[in-house]
mmCIF file of C-alpha atoms and ligand atoms in Angstrom:
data_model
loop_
_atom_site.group_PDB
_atom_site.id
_atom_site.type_symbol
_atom_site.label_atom_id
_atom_site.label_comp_id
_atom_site.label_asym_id
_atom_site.label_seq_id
_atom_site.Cartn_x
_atom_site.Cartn_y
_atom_site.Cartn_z
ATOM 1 C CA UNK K 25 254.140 94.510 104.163
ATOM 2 C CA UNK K 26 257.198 96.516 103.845
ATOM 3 C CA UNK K 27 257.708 99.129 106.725
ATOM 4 C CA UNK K 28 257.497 101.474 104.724
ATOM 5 C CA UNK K 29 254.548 100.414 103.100
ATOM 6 C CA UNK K 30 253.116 99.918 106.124
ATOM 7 C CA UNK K 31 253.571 103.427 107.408
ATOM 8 C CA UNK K 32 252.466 105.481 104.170
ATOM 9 C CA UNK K 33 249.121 103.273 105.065
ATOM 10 C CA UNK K 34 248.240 104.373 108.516
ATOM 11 C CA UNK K 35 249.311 107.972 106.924
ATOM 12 C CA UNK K 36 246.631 107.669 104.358
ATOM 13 C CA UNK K 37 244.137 106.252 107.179
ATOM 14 C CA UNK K 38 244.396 108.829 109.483
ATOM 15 C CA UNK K 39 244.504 111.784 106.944
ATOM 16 C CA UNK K 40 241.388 110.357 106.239
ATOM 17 C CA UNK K 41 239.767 109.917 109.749
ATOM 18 C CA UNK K 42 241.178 113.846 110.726
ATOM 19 C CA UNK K 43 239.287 115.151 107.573
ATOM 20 C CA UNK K 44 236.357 112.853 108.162
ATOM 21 C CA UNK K 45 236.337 114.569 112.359
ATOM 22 C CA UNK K 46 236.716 118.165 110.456
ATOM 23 C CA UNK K 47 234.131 118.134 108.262
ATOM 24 C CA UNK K 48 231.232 116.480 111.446
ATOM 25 C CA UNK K 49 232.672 119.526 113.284
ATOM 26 C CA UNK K 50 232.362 122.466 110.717
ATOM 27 C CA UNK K 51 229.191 120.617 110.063
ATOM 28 C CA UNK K 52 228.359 120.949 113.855
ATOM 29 C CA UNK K 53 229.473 124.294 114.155
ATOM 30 C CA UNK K 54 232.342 123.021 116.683
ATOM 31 C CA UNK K 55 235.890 124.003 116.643
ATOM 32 C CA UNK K 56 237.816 120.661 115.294
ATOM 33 C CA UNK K 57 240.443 121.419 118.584
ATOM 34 C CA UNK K 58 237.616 120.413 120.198
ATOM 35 C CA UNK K 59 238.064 116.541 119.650
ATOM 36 C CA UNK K 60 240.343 113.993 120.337
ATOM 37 C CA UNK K 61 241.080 111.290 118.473
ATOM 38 C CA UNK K 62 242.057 107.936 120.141
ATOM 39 C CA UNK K 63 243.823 105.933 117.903
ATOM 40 C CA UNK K 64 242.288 101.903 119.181
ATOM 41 C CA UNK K 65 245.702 99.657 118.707
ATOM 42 C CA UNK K 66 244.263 96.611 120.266
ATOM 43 C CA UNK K 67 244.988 93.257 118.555
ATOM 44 C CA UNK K 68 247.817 95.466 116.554
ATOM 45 C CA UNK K 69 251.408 95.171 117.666
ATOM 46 C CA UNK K 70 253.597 97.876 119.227
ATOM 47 C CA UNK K 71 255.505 98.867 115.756
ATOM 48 C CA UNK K 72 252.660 100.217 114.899
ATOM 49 C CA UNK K 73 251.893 102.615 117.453
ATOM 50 C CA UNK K 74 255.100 103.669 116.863
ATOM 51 C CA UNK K 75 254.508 104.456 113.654
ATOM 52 C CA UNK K 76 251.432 106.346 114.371
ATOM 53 C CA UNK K 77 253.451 108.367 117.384
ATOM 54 C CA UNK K 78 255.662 109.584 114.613
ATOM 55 C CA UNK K 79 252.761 110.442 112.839
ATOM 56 C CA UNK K 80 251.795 112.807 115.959
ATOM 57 C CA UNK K 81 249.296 110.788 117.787
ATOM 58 C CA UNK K 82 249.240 110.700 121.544
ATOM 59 C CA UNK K 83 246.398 109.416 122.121
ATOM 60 C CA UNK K 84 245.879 105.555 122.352
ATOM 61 C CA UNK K 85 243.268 103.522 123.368
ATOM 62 C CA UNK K 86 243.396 99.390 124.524
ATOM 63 C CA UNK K 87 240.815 97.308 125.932
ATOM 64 C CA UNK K 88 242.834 94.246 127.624
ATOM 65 C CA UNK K 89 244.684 94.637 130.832
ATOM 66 C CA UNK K 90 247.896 92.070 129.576
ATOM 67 C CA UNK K 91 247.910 93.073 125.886
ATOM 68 C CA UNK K 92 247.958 96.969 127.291
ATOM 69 C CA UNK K 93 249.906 96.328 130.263
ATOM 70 C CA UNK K 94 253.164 94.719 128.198
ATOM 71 C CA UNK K 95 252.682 97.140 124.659
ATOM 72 C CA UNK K 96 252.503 100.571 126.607
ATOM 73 C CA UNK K 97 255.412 100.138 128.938
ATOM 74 C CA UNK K 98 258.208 100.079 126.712
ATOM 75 C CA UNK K 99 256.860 102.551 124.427
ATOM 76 C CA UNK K 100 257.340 105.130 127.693
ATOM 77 C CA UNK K 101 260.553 103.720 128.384
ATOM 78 C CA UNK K 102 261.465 104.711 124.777
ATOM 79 C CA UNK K 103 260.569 108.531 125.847
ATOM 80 C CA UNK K 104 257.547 108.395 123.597
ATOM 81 C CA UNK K 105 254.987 110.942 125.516
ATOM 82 C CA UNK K 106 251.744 109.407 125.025
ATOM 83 C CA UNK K 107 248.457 109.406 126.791
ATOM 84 C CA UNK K 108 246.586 105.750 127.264
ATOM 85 C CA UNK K 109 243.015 105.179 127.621
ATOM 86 C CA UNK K 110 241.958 101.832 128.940
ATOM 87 C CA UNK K 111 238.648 101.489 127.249
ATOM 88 C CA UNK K 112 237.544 97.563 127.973
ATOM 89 C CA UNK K 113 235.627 96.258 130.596
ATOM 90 C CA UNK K 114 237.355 95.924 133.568
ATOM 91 C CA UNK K 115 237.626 93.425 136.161
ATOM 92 C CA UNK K 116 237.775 94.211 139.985
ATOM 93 C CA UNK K 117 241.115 92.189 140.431
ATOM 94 C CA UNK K 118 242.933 94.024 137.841
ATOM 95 C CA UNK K 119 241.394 97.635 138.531
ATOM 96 C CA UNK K 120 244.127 99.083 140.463
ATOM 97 C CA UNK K 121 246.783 97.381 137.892
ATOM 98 C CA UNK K 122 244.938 99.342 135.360
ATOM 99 C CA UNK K 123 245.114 102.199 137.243
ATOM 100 C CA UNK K 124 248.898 101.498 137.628
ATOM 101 C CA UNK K 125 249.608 102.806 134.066
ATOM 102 C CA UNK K 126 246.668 104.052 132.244
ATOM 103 C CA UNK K 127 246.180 107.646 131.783
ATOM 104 C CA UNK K 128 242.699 107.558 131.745
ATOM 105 C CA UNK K 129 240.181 105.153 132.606
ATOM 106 C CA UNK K 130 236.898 105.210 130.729
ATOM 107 C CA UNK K 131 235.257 101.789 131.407
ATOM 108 C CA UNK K 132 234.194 102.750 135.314
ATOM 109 C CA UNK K 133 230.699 101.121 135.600
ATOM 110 C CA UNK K 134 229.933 100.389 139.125
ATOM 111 C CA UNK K 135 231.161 101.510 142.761
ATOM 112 C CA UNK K 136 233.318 98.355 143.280
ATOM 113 C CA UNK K 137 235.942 99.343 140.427
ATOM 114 C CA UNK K 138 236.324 103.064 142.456
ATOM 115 C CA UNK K 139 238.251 102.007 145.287
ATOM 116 C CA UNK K 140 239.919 99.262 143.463
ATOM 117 C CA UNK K 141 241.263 102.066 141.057
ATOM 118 C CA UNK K 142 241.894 104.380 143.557
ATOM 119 C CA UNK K 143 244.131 102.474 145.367
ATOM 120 C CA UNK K 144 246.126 101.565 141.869
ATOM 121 C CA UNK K 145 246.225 105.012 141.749
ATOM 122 C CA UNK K 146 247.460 105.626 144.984
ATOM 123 C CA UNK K 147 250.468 103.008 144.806
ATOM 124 C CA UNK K 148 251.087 104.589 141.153
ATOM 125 C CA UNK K 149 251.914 107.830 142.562
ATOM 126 C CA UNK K 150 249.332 109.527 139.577
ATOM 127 C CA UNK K 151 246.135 110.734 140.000
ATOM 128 C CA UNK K 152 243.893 108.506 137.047
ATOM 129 C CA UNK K 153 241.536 110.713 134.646
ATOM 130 C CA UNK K 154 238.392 108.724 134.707
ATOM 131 C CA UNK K 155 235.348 107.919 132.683
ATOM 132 C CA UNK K 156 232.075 106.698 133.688
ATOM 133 C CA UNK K 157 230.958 104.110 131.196
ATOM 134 C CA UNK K 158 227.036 104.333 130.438
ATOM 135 C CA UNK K 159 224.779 101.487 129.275
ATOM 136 C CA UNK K 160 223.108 103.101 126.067
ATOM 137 C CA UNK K 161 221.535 99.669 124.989
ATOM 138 C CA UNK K 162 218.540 99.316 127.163
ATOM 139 C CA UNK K 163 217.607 103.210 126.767
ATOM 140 C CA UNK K 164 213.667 101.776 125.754
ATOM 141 C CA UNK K 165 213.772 98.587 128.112
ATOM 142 C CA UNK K 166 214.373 96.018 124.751
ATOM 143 C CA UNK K 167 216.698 94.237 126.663
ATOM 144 C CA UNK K 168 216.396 94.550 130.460
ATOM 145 C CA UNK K 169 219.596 92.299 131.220
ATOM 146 C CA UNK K 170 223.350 94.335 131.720
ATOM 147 C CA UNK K 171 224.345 94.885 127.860
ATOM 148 C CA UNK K 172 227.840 92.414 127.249
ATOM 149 C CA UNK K 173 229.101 95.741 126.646
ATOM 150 C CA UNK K 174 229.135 96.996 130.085
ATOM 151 C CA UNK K 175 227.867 100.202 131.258
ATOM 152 C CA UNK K 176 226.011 101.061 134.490
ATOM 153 C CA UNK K 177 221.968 102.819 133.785
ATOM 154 C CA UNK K 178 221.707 106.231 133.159
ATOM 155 C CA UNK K 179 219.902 106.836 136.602
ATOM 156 C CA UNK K 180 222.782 105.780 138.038
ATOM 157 C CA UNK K 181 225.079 107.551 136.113
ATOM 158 C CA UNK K 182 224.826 110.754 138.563
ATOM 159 C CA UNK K 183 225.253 108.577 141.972
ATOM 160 C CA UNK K 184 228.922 106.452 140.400
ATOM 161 C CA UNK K 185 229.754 110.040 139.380
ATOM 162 C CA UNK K 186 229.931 111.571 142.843
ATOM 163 C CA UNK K 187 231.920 108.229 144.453
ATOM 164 C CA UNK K 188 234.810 108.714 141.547
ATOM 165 C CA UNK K 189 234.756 112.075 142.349
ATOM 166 C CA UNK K 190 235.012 112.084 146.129
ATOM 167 C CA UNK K 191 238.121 109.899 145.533
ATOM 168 C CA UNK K 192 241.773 112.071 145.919
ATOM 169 C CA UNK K 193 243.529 110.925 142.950
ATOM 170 C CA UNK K 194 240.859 109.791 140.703
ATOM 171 C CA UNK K 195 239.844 112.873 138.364
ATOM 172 C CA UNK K 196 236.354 112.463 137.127
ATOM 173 C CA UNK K 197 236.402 113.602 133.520
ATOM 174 C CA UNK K 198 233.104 113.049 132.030
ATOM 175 C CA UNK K 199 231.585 109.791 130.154
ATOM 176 C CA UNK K 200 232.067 107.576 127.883
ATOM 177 C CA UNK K 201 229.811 104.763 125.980
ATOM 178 C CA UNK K 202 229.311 102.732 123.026
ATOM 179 C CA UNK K 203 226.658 103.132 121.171
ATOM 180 C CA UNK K 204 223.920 100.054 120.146
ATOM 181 C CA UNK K 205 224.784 97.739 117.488
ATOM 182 C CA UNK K 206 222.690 97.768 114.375
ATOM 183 C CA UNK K 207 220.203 101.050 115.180
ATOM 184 C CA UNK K 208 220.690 104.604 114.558
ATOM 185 C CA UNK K 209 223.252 106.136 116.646
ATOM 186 C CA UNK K 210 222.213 109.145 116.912
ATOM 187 C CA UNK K 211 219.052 108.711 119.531
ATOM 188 C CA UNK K 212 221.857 106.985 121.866
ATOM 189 C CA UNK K 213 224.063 109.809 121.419
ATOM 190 C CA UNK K 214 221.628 112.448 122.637
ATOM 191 C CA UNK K 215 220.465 110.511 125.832
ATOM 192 C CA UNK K 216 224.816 110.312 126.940
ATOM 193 C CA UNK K 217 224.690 114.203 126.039
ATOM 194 C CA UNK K 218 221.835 114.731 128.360
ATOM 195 C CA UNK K 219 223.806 112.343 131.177
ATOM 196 C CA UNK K 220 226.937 114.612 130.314
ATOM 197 C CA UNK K 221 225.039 117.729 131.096
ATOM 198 C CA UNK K 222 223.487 116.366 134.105
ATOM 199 C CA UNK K 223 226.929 115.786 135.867
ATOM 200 C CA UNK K 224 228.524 118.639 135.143
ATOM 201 C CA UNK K 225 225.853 120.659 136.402
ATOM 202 C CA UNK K 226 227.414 119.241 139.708
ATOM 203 C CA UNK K 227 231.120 118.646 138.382
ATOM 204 C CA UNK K 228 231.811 121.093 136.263
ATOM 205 C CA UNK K 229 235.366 119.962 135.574
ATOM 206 C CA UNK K 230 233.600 116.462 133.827
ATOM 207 C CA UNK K 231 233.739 118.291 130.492
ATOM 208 C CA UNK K 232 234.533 114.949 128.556
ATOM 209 C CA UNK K 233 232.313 112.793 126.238
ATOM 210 C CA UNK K 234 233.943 109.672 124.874
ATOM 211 C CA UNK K 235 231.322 108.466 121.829
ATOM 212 C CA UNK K 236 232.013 107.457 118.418
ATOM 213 C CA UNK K 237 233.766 104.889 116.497
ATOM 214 C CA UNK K 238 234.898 103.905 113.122
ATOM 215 C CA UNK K 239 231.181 103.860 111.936
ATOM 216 C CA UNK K 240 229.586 106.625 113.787
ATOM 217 C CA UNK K 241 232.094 109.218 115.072
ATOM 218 C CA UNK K 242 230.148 111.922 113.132
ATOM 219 C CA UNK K 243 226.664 111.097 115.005
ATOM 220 C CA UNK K 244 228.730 111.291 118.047
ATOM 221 C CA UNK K 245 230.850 114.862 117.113
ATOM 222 C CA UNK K 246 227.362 116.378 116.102
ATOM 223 C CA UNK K 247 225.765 115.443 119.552
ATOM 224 C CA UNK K 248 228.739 116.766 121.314
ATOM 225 C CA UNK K 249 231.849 114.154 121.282
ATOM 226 C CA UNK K 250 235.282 115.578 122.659
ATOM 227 C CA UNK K 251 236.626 112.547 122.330
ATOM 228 C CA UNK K 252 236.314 109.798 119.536
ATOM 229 C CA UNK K 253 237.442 106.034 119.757
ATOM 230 C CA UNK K 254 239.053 105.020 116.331
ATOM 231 C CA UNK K 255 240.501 101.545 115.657
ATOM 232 C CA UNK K 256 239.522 100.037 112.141
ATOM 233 C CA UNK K 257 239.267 102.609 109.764
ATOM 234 C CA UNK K 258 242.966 103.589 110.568
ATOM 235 C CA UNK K 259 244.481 100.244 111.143
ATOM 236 C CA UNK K 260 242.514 97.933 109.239
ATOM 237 C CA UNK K 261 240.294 94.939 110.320
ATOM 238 C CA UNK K 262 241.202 93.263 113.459
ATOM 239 C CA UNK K 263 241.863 89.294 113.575
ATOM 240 C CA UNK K 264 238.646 87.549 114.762
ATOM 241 C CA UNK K 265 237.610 88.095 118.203
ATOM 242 C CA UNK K 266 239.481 85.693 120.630
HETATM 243 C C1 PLP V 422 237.486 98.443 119.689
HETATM 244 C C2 PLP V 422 236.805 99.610 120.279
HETATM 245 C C3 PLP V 422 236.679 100.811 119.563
HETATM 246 C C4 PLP V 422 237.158 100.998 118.140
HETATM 247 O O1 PLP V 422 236.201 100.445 117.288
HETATM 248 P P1 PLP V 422 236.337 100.554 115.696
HETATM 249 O O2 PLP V 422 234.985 100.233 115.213
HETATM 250 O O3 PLP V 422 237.368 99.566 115.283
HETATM 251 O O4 PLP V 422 236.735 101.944 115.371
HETATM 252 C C5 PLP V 422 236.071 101.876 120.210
HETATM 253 N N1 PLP V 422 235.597 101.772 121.467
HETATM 254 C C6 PLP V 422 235.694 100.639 122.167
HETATM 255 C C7 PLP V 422 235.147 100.579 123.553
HETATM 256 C C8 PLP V 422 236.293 99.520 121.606
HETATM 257 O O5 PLP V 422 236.382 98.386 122.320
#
C-alpha cells in the first residue's frame, strides 16, 4: 500500500476508535479527557507509528522487550515526544532493560520484577510509572493454575502495590489487566475497579486503570478505564502469533 494510502487508513481507524471512546464515556457520564488511548504497534513496523505520531498520538504500547527496545529508540532520537508503555509479560533478566526506556510499565506481577525494575530505573536516570498487572481469569476458581496471561491474584494485588511503591524511582500508578477470553467482560472489569479502589485508599496517587481492548474498551470505560489498550481495530490484524 501506497504511503499515502496507508496513512488516510490509520486516519479513518482512529477517528473511529476516538468516537467509539466518546460515545462509552458520554454514555458513562465521564469526561472523554478522562481516557487515554494507547495505540498497540506490536508486530507493526516503525513507519507506522510515525504516521500515527503525526496523527497526534503519544501514547504507544509494545509487548516484546527486542521488538520495543530497537522501534522506540530512534523514534526519540528523531525528537518525536512520545510516551511508551511496555504492556507484555516480562522476564526478570530483562526487567531493568525495560525499565531502561519504557515510560511506563504495566505488566508488574510479582515482587521479583520490583527491584529488577528499580534498578533499570536507577541506571536510566528516570523514575518508571508503573502498573500492577492483575490476574482477572481465575476470579471464580475455573482455572486455579497462573493464567498464560500473567497477572498476580487480586489478594495480592494490595501487598505488590506497597513494594513498587516503597521503591524511589518507581511511581506506582494504578493497574492494569486483560480481561478473560470468550466471557463477558464486564464482571472482570468491576472486580479490577474494586482492586483500583482498594489501593488508592492507601496510594492515592495510583489513579490509573489500564482495561480494554479492541473488543471491549467500552465495558472497560463504563467500569472506570483511564486508560485503554488499542492495537487491531486501528492497525489491522496482526501476522499470526510467533
Ligand atoms: C496486543 C495487546 C492489546 C491490544 O489488543 P487488540 O485486541 O489488538 O486491541 C492490548 N493489551 C495487551 C496486553 C496486548 O498484549
Amino acid at each position: 500500500m501506497s504511503n499515502a494510502g496507508r496513512r488516510s487508513e490509520l486516519a479513518r481507524s482512529l477517528r473511529t476508535v476516538r468516537e467509539r471512546i466518546d460515545r462509552a464515556c458520554a454514555q458513562a457520564d465521564r469526561d472523554a479527557g478522562d481516557v487515554t488511548l494507547i495505540v498497540v504497534t506490536k508486530f507493526f513496523p516503525a513507519e507506522d507509528v510515525r504516521r500515527l505520531h503525526d496523527l497526534g498520538v503519544r501514547d504507544f504500547g509494545e509487548n516484546r522487550h527486542q521488538e520495543a527496545s530497537q522501534k522506540f529508540p530512534p523514534l526519540r532520537e528523531e525528537g518525536r515526544e512520545l510516551r511508551l508503555h511496555f504492556i507484555g509479560q516480562l522476564q526478570s533478566n530483562k526487567a531493568a532493560a525495560v525499565a531502561g526506556y519504557a515510560d511506563v510499565v504495566q505488566t508488574i506481577d510479582r515482587p521479583r520484577l520490583v527491584g529488577a525494575l528499580a534498578r533499570g530505573a536507577r541506571e536510566g536516570h528516570r523514575p518508571v510509572d508503573c502498573l500492577v498487572q492483575i490476574d482477572l481469569e481465575d476470579l471464580d476458581a475455573r482455572c486455579p493454575s497462573a493464567s498464560a496471561r500473567g497477572g498476580i491474584t487480586p489478594d495480592q494485588a494490595l501487598t505488590l502495590s506497597d513494594l513498587v511503591a516503597a521503591s524511589d524511582l518507581l511511581r506506582l500508578r494504578g493497574v492494569m489487566a486483560v480481561a478473560p477470553l470468550g466471557i463477558d467482560p464486564a464482571p472482570a472489569f468491576r472486580v479490577l475497579q474494586g482492586i483500583a479502589r482498594r489501593i488508592r485508599a492507601d496510594h492515592p496517587e495510583a489513579q490509573w486503570i489500564s482495561a480494554g481492548m479492541s473488543g471491549d474498551l467500552e465495558a472497560a470505560i463504563a467500569h472506570g478505564a483511564t486508560h485503554v489498550r488499542v492495537g487491531t481495530a486501528i492497525l489491522g490484524s496482526r501476522p499470526p502469533v510467533r
